[in-house]
Amino acid sequence: MYRIVDLFDLEHTMAADYLRGFEYPWEALKGIKDLIISLQHNLDRNEYDEVSEQVFVHKSATVAPTAYLGKPCIIGPNTEVRHCAFVRGSALVGANCVVGNSVELKNVILFDNVQTPHYNYVGDSILGYKSHMGAGSITSNLKSDKTLVTLRVPNEDGSIEKIKTNVKKFGAMLGDYVEVGCNSVLNPGTIIGRHTNVYPTSCVRGFVKANSIVKVKEVTIVDKK
């Protein structure tokens, strides 16, 4: 349920061959930087400009003059990087993506057609095809006690299975077509299955199966005394 083949259509990323070498998505996090550097060697220089050392931008992409692109980085075709975006490095951004104003990316793979349009932090994460993060939603990639991240998977009997990932920094894995509502927090070690919707202001932890809706408790309103 939370394997790479369960979450992603690999036809929509330059990282397809790389990801096929792993069973679980968190196993791919440590090698993203080296992956991007290796991909850069084979980019068509008629299609990509090396705007600075190890930073390649497709000629059809739009990058605002106030955006920062750290190395190594690849920005794909028809992608828009908006004002004050902060790409810290190790970011593979696919085609037709939006990296919005004040968005920060670090050690990520964004599949094609991913939208992170407003005030998002995405770190040590993989976002699947046509996934979308609402304004202010973030991936929290480091536990407060700095220990290794454990994936929490609910069983049918209500118990929780804990799976060791052996990684310290692990944000979120969003399957294809996942919608994350505004101002939601995806805690370290969150995996969300395909076609799932997360309601605004949610706090999500662990594994959420495909085709789900994550709801927060309704606000209770009472009369003043």
Short mmCIF file of C-alpha atoms in Angstrom, two decimals:
data_model
loop_
_atom_site.label_atom_id
_atom_site.label_comp_id
_atom_site.label_asym_id
_atom_site.label_seq_id
_atom_site.Cartn_x
_atom_site.Cartn_y
_atom_site.Cartn_z
CA MET A 1 0.00 0.00 0.00
CA TYR A 2 2.90 2.35 0.64
CA ARG A 3 5.39 1.06 -1.90
CA ILE A 4 6.62 3.24 -4.74
CA VAL A 5 4.55 1.28 -7.26
CA ASP A 6 1.44 1.81 -5.13
CA LEU A 7 1.88 5.58 -4.92
CA PHE A 8 3.30 6.85 -8.19
CA ASP A 9 2.92 6.59 -11.96
CA LEU A 10 6.58 6.66 -12.91
CA GLU A 11 5.82 7.79 -16.43
CA HIS A 12 5.56 11.33 -15.08
CA THR A 13 9.07 11.98 -13.73
CA MET A 14 12.67 12.09 -14.90
CA ALA A 15 13.47 10.06 -11.77
CA ALA A 16 11.62 6.97 -13.02
CA ASP A 17 14.64 4.68 -13.48
CA TYR A 18 16.08 5.81 -10.16
CA LEU A 19 12.86 5.17 -8.24
CA ARG A 20 12.45 1.72 -9.79
CA GLY A 21 15.56 0.73 -7.87
CA PHE A 22 13.73 0.97 -4.54
CA GLU A 23 10.70 -0.67 -2.98
CA TYR A 24 9.75 2.05 -0.48
CA PRO A 25 9.85 5.79 -1.22
CA TRP A 26 11.85 6.86 1.83
CA GLU A 27 14.73 4.69 0.60
CA ALA A 28 15.17 7.14 -2.31
CA LEU A 29 15.63 10.27 -0.19
CA LYS A 30 19.35 9.95 0.50
CA GLY A 31 20.32 9.80 -3.16
CA ILE A 32 18.30 12.69 -4.63
CA LYS A 33 21.28 15.03 -4.86
CA ASP A 34 23.42 12.51 -6.74
CA LEU A 35 20.45 11.62 -8.95
CA ILE A 36 20.02 15.22 -10.08
CA ILE A 37 23.72 15.63 -10.82
CA SER A 38 23.69 12.45 -12.93
CA LEU A 39 20.59 13.56 -14.83
CA GLN A 40 22.19 16.90 -15.64
CA HIS A 41 24.93 15.22 -17.65
CA ASN A 42 22.35 13.94 -20.14
CA LEU A 43 20.14 17.02 -20.50
CA ASP A 44 19.71 18.42 -23.99
CA ARG A 45 21.53 21.74 -23.93
CA ASN A 46 19.27 22.94 -26.73
CA GLU A 47 16.35 22.63 -24.33
CA TYR A 48 17.92 23.49 -20.96
CA ASP A 49 19.98 26.48 -19.87
CA GLU A 50 22.56 26.13 -17.11
CA VAL A 51 21.70 29.40 -15.39
CA SER A 52 24.33 28.82 -12.70
CA GLU A 53 26.56 25.94 -11.66
CA GLN A 54 24.49 22.70 -11.50
CA VAL A 55 21.23 24.64 -11.92
CA PHE A 56 19.39 23.78 -15.13
CA VAL A 57 16.15 25.44 -16.26
CA HIS A 58 14.12 24.39 -19.28
CA LYS A 59 13.83 27.15 -21.87
CA SER A 60 10.03 27.05 -21.64
CA ALA A 61 10.01 27.47 -17.83
CA THR A 62 9.43 30.81 -16.15
CA VAL A 63 11.55 31.83 -13.17
CA ALA A 64 10.85 35.10 -11.36
CA PRO A 65 13.89 37.35 -10.91
CA THR A 66 13.48 37.26 -7.12
CA ALA A 67 13.49 33.45 -6.93
CA TYR A 68 16.56 31.62 -5.61
CA LEU A 69 17.66 28.36 -7.22
CA GLY A 70 20.30 26.46 -5.27
CA LYS A 71 22.39 23.62 -6.68
CA PRO A 72 21.85 20.99 -7.79
CA CYS A 73 18.49 21.67 -9.35
CA ILE A 74 16.47 20.90 -12.48
CA ILE A 75 13.37 22.91 -13.41
CA GLY A 76 11.26 21.15 -16.04
CA PRO A 77 9.32 22.33 -19.09
CA ASN A 78 6.54 24.90 -18.70
CA THR A 79 7.08 25.10 -14.94
CA GLU A 80 6.55 28.41 -13.17
CA VAL A 81 8.79 29.44 -10.27
CA ARG A 82 7.22 32.53 -8.73
CA HIS A 83 8.54 35.50 -6.80
CA CYS A 84 10.63 34.83 -3.70
CA ALA A 85 10.60 31.07 -4.09
CA PHE A 86 13.55 29.52 -2.24
CA VAL A 87 14.86 26.33 -3.83
CA ARG A 88 17.62 25.39 -1.40
CA GLY A 89 18.99 22.63 -3.58
CA SER A 90 18.62 18.95 -4.47
CA ALA A 91 15.29 19.69 -6.15
CA LEU A 92 14.05 17.83 -9.21
CA VAL A 93 10.98 19.72 -10.42
CA GLY A 94 9.00 18.19 -13.26
CA ALA A 95 7.03 19.62 -16.15
CA ASN A 96 4.04 21.97 -15.76
CA CYS A 97 4.66 22.50 -12.05
CA VAL A 98 4.07 25.59 -9.91
CA VAL A 99 6.56 26.61 -7.24
CA GLY A 100 4.83 29.57 -5.69
CA ASN A 101 5.67 32.73 -3.83
CA SER A 102 7.72 32.16 -0.67
CA VAL A 103 7.72 28.40 -1.22
CA GLU A 104 10.80 26.54 0.05
CA LEU A 105 11.99 23.27 -1.51
CA LYS A 106 14.81 21.07 -0.22
CA ASN A 107 15.80 17.52 -1.21
CA VAL A 108 12.62 16.80 -3.15
CA ILE A 109 11.25 15.16 -6.25
CA LEU A 110 8.20 16.85 -7.72
CA PHE A 111 6.50 14.79 -10.42
CA ASP A 112 4.94 16.52 -13.42
CA ASN A 113 1.96 18.85 -12.83
CA VAL A 114 2.61 19.25 -9.09
CA GLN A 115 1.43 22.48 -7.50
CA THR A 116 3.01 24.04 -4.42
CA PRO A 117 1.64 27.53 -5.09
CA HIS A 118 1.57 29.53 -1.84
CA TYR A 119 3.78 29.61 1.27
CA ASN A 120 4.61 25.90 1.34
CA TYR A 121 7.62 24.15 2.85
CA VAL A 122 8.45 20.85 1.18
CA GLY A 123 11.54 19.07 2.46
CA ASP A 124 12.83 15.50 2.11
CA SER A 125 9.67 14.57 0.28
CA ILE A 126 8.32 13.16 -2.98
CA LEU A 127 5.14 14.61 -4.48
CA GLY A 128 3.34 12.48 -7.06
CA TYR A 129 1.72 13.39 -10.36
CA LYS A 130 -0.88 16.18 -10.14
CA SER A 131 -0.62 16.38 -6.36
CA HIS A 132 -1.45 19.77 -4.86
CA MET A 133 -0.59 21.48 -1.59
CA GLY A 134 -2.97 24.19 -0.44
CA ALA A 135 -1.77 27.57 0.76
CA GLY A 136 0.35 27.35 3.89
CA SER A 137 0.48 23.55 4.04
CA ILE A 138 3.88 22.11 4.91
CA THR A 139 5.84 18.91 5.29
CA SER A 140 7.54 18.62 8.66
CA ASN A 141 10.64 16.56 8.00
CA LEU A 142 12.43 16.26 11.37
CA LYS A 143 11.12 14.95 14.68
CA SER A 144 11.45 17.26 17.67
CA ASP A 145 13.68 14.74 19.46
CA LYS A 146 15.82 14.30 16.31
CA THR A 147 15.43 10.50 16.37
CA LEU A 148 14.93 8.30 13.31
CA VAL A 149 11.49 8.45 11.73
CA THR A 150 9.07 5.57 12.20
CA LEU A 151 6.17 5.02 9.79
CA ARG A 152 2.90 4.37 11.61
CA VAL A 153 0.51 2.09 9.71
CA PRO A 154 -3.00 1.42 11.09
CA ASN A 155 -4.15 -2.21 11.08
CA GLU A 156 -7.72 -3.38 10.57
CA ASP A 157 -8.07 -4.19 14.28
CA GLY A 158 -7.24 -0.59 15.23
CA SER A 159 -3.68 -1.30 16.35
CA ILE A 160 -0.70 0.57 14.93
CA GLU A 161 2.18 -1.15 13.19
CA LYS A 162 5.45 0.77 13.46
CA ILE A 163 7.92 0.43 10.60
CA LYS A 164 11.49 1.63 11.00
CA THR A 165 12.65 3.77 8.08
CA ASN A 166 16.23 4.26 9.33
CA VAL A 167 16.20 7.87 8.11
CA LYS A 168 16.36 10.99 10.26
CA LYS A 169 14.79 13.42 7.79
CA PHE A 170 11.60 12.24 6.10
CA GLY A 171 8.82 14.67 5.24
CA ALA A 172 5.88 13.35 3.24
CA MET A 173 5.17 11.12 0.28
CA LEU A 174 2.09 12.22 -1.65
CA GLY A 175 0.68 9.75 -4.11
CA ASP A 176 -0.68 10.83 -7.47
CA TYR A 177 -3.65 13.24 -7.38
CA VAL A 178 -3.43 13.91 -3.63
CA GLU A 179 -5.04 17.17 -2.48
CA VAL A 180 -3.75 18.73 0.74
CA GLY A 181 -5.91 21.47 2.25
CA CYS A 182 -4.71 24.89 3.32
CA ASN A 183 -2.59 25.25 6.47
CA SER A 184 -2.27 21.51 6.99
CA VAL A 185 0.82 19.96 8.58
CA LEU A 186 2.14 16.63 7.33
CA ASN A 187 4.25 15.29 10.18
CA PRO A 188 7.54 13.40 9.71
CA GLY A 189 6.97 10.04 8.08
CA THR A 190 3.62 10.75 6.44
CA ILE A 191 2.58 8.76 3.36
CA ILE A 192 -0.71 9.57 1.64
CA GLY A 193 -2.15 7.20 -0.95
CA ARG A 194 -3.39 8.17 -4.38
CA HIS A 195 -6.56 10.23 -4.90
CA THR A 196 -6.82 11.18 -1.22
CA ASN A 197 -8.11 14.53 0.04
CA VAL A 198 -6.84 16.13 3.25
CA TYR A 199 -9.15 18.74 4.75
CA PRO A 200 -7.76 22.20 5.57
CA THR A 201 -5.92 22.70 8.89
CA SER A 202 -5.40 18.96 9.33
CA CYS A 203 -2.48 17.47 11.23
CA VAL A 204 -1.57 14.18 9.54
CA ARG A 205 0.80 11.48 10.72
CA GLY A 206 1.59 8.04 9.38
CA PHE A 207 0.06 6.20 6.44
CA VAL A 208 -3.27 7.13 4.84
CA LYS A 209 -4.64 4.66 2.32
CA ALA A 210 -5.61 5.60 -1.21
CA ASN A 211 -9.02 7.08 -2.03
CA SER A 212 -9.54 8.46 1.48
CA ILE A 213 -10.73 11.73 2.98
CA VAL A 214 -8.85 13.02 6.01
CA LYS A 215 -11.17 15.14 8.13
CA VAL A 216 -10.55 17.17 11.27
CA LYS A 217 -13.06 17.31 14.07
CA GLU A 218 -15.79 19.82 13.48
CA VAL A 219 -15.61 23.08 15.38
CA THR A 220 -18.20 23.35 18.13
CA ILE A 221 -19.92 26.74 18.44
CA VAL A 222 -21.97 27.58 21.54
CA ASP A 223 -23.81 30.67 22.72
CA LYS A 224 -22.13 33.05 25.14
CA LYS A 225 -23.43 32.92 28.68
#
